């Protein structure tokens, strides 16, 4: 696989995962590693997604807390 096709493949996979739900940077990097993408490509992809506003740890944390609150979890459990 060429570098440009690898870069587009990792971006497409990351965007596919983000389309389903919010992810933290850590979680998205872990999933991309598990799919076998090159370790050097992952930080570049994450930085690009952050700059474009598609990846946000703050948005992930807010969504996570809201989801847990709706399920009845309290502050200690969250």
PDB file of C-alpha atoms in Angstrom:
ATOM      1  CA  UNK A   1       0.000   0.000   0.000  1.00  0.00           C
ATOM      2  CA  UNK A   2       1.399   3.408  -0.908  1.00  0.00           C
ATOM      3  CA  UNK A   3       1.815   6.121   1.677  1.00  0.00           C
ATOM      4  CA  UNK A   4      -1.025   8.264   0.284  1.00  0.00           C
ATOM      5  CA  UNK A   5      -3.439   5.343   0.055  1.00  0.00           C
ATOM      6  CA  UNK A   6      -2.426   4.316   3.577  1.00  0.00           C
ATOM      7  CA  UNK A   7      -3.077   7.845   4.815  1.00  0.00           C
ATOM      8  CA  UNK A   8      -6.480   7.941   3.152  1.00  0.00           C
ATOM      9  CA  UNK A   9      -7.339   4.467   4.469  1.00  0.00           C
ATOM     10  CA  UNK A  10      -6.535   5.386   8.063  1.00  0.00           C
ATOM     11  CA  UNK A  11      -8.477   8.656   7.747  1.00  0.00           C
ATOM     12  CA  UNK A  12     -11.501   6.850   6.321  1.00  0.00           C
ATOM     13  CA  UNK A  13     -11.404   4.255   9.113  1.00  0.00           C
ATOM     14  CA  UNK A  14     -11.082   6.945  11.787  1.00  0.00           C
ATOM     15  CA  UNK A  15     -13.959   8.954  10.323  1.00  0.00           C
ATOM     16  CA  UNK A  16     -16.079   5.800  10.106  1.00  0.00           C
ATOM     17  CA  UNK A  17     -15.520   5.166  13.816  1.00  0.00           C
ATOM     18  CA  UNK A  18     -16.277   8.797  14.692  1.00  0.00           C
ATOM     19  CA  UNK A  19     -19.468   8.724  12.631  1.00  0.00           C
ATOM     20  CA  UNK A  20     -20.824   6.038  14.939  1.00  0.00           C
ATOM     21  CA  UNK A  21     -20.064   7.877  18.199  1.00  0.00           C
ATOM     22  CA  UNK A  22     -17.566  10.182  19.887  1.00  0.00           C
ATOM     23  CA  UNK A  23     -14.196   8.674  20.782  1.00  0.00           C
ATOM     24  CA  UNK A  24     -11.345   9.939  22.925  1.00  0.00           C
ATOM     25  CA  UNK A  25      -7.939  10.353  21.282  1.00  0.00           C
ATOM     26  CA  UNK A  26      -6.630   7.413  23.309  1.00  0.00           C
ATOM     27  CA  UNK A  27      -9.526   5.156  22.347  1.00  0.00           C
ATOM     28  CA  UNK A  28      -9.377   6.033  18.647  1.00  0.00           C
ATOM     29  CA  UNK A  29      -5.592   5.503  18.533  1.00  0.00           C
ATOM     30  CA  UNK A  30      -6.011   2.102  20.207  1.00  0.00           C
ATOM     31  CA  UNK A  31      -8.651   1.020  17.697  1.00  0.00           C
ATOM     32  CA  UNK A  32      -6.526   2.153  14.753  1.00  0.00           C
ATOM     33  CA  UNK A  33      -3.530   0.240  16.152  1.00  0.00           C
ATOM     34  CA  UNK A  34      -5.676  -2.868  16.507  1.00  0.00           C
ATOM     35  CA  UNK A  35      -6.638  -2.559  12.827  1.00  0.00           C
ATOM     36  CA  UNK A  36      -2.953  -2.677  11.914  1.00  0.00           C
ATOM     37  CA  UNK A  37      -2.318   0.886  10.793  1.00  0.00           C
ATOM     38  CA  UNK A  38       1.266   2.159  10.971  1.00  0.00           C
ATOM     39  CA  UNK A  39       2.246   3.668  14.310  1.00  0.00           C
ATOM     40  CA  UNK A  40       3.690   6.740  12.545  1.00  0.00           C
ATOM     41  CA  UNK A  41       0.425   7.492  10.710  1.00  0.00           C
ATOM     42  CA  UNK A  42      -1.816   7.496  13.782  1.00  0.00           C
ATOM     43  CA  UNK A  43      -0.651  10.777  15.445  1.00  0.00           C
ATOM     44  CA  UNK A  44      -0.801  12.620  12.102  1.00  0.00           C
ATOM     45  CA  UNK A  45      -4.340  11.382  11.542  1.00  0.00           C
ATOM     46  CA  UNK A  46      -5.465  12.311  15.051  1.00  0.00           C
ATOM     47  CA  UNK A  47      -3.956  15.797  14.742  1.00  0.00           C
ATOM     48  CA  UNK A  48      -5.709  16.325  11.431  1.00  0.00           C
ATOM     49  CA  UNK A  49      -9.046  15.251  12.928  1.00  0.00           C
ATOM     50  CA  UNK A  50      -8.550  17.554  15.922  1.00  0.00           C
ATOM     51  CA  UNK A  51      -7.705  20.529  13.681  1.00  0.00           C
ATOM     52  CA  UNK A  52     -10.812  19.900  11.587  1.00  0.00           C
ATOM     53  CA  UNK A  53     -12.997  19.635  14.693  1.00  0.00           C
ATOM     54  CA  UNK A  54     -13.978  16.022  14.112  1.00  0.00           C
ATOM     55  CA  UNK A  55     -12.168  14.690  17.186  1.00  0.00           C
ATOM     56  CA  UNK A  56     -12.506  16.306  20.611  1.00  0.00           C
ATOM     57  CA  UNK A  57     -11.691  14.845  24.016  1.00  0.00           C
ATOM     58  CA  UNK A  58     -13.875  17.513  25.625  1.00  0.00           C
ATOM     59  CA  UNK A  59     -16.867  16.583  23.475  1.00  0.00           C
ATOM     60  CA  UNK A  60     -16.217  12.890  24.222  1.00  0.00           C
ATOM     61  CA  UNK A  61     -16.132  13.565  27.985  1.00  0.00           C
ATOM     62  CA  UNK A  62     -19.362  15.582  27.862  1.00  0.00           C
ATOM     63  CA  UNK A  63     -21.139  12.895  25.867  1.00  0.00           C
ATOM     64  CA  UNK A  64     -19.804  10.152  28.150  1.00  0.00           C
ATOM     65  CA  UNK A  65     -21.040  11.941  31.283  1.00  0.00           C
ATOM     66  CA  UNK A  66     -24.449  12.649  29.758  1.00  0.00           C
ATOM     67  CA  UNK A  67     -24.884   9.040  28.682  1.00  0.00           C
ATOM     68  CA  UNK A  68     -23.927   7.701  32.115  1.00  0.00           C
ATOM     69  CA  UNK A  69     -26.186  10.206  33.869  1.00  0.00           C
ATOM     70  CA  UNK A  70     -29.144   9.129  31.713  1.00  0.00           C
ATOM     71  CA  UNK A  71     -28.437   5.516  32.741  1.00  0.00           C
ATOM     72  CA  UNK A  72     -28.706   6.476  36.404  1.00  0.00           C
ATOM     73  CA  UNK A  73     -25.038   6.598  37.351  1.00  0.00           C
ATOM     74  CA  UNK A  74     -24.044   9.178  39.936  1.00  0.00           C
ATOM     75  CA  UNK A  75     -20.950  11.388  40.094  1.00  0.00           C
ATOM     76  CA  UNK A  76     -18.878   8.795  41.959  1.00  0.00           C
ATOM     77  CA  UNK A  77     -19.588   6.089  39.427  1.00  0.00           C
ATOM     78  CA  UNK A  78     -19.003   8.303  36.413  1.00  0.00           C
TER      79      UNK A  78
END
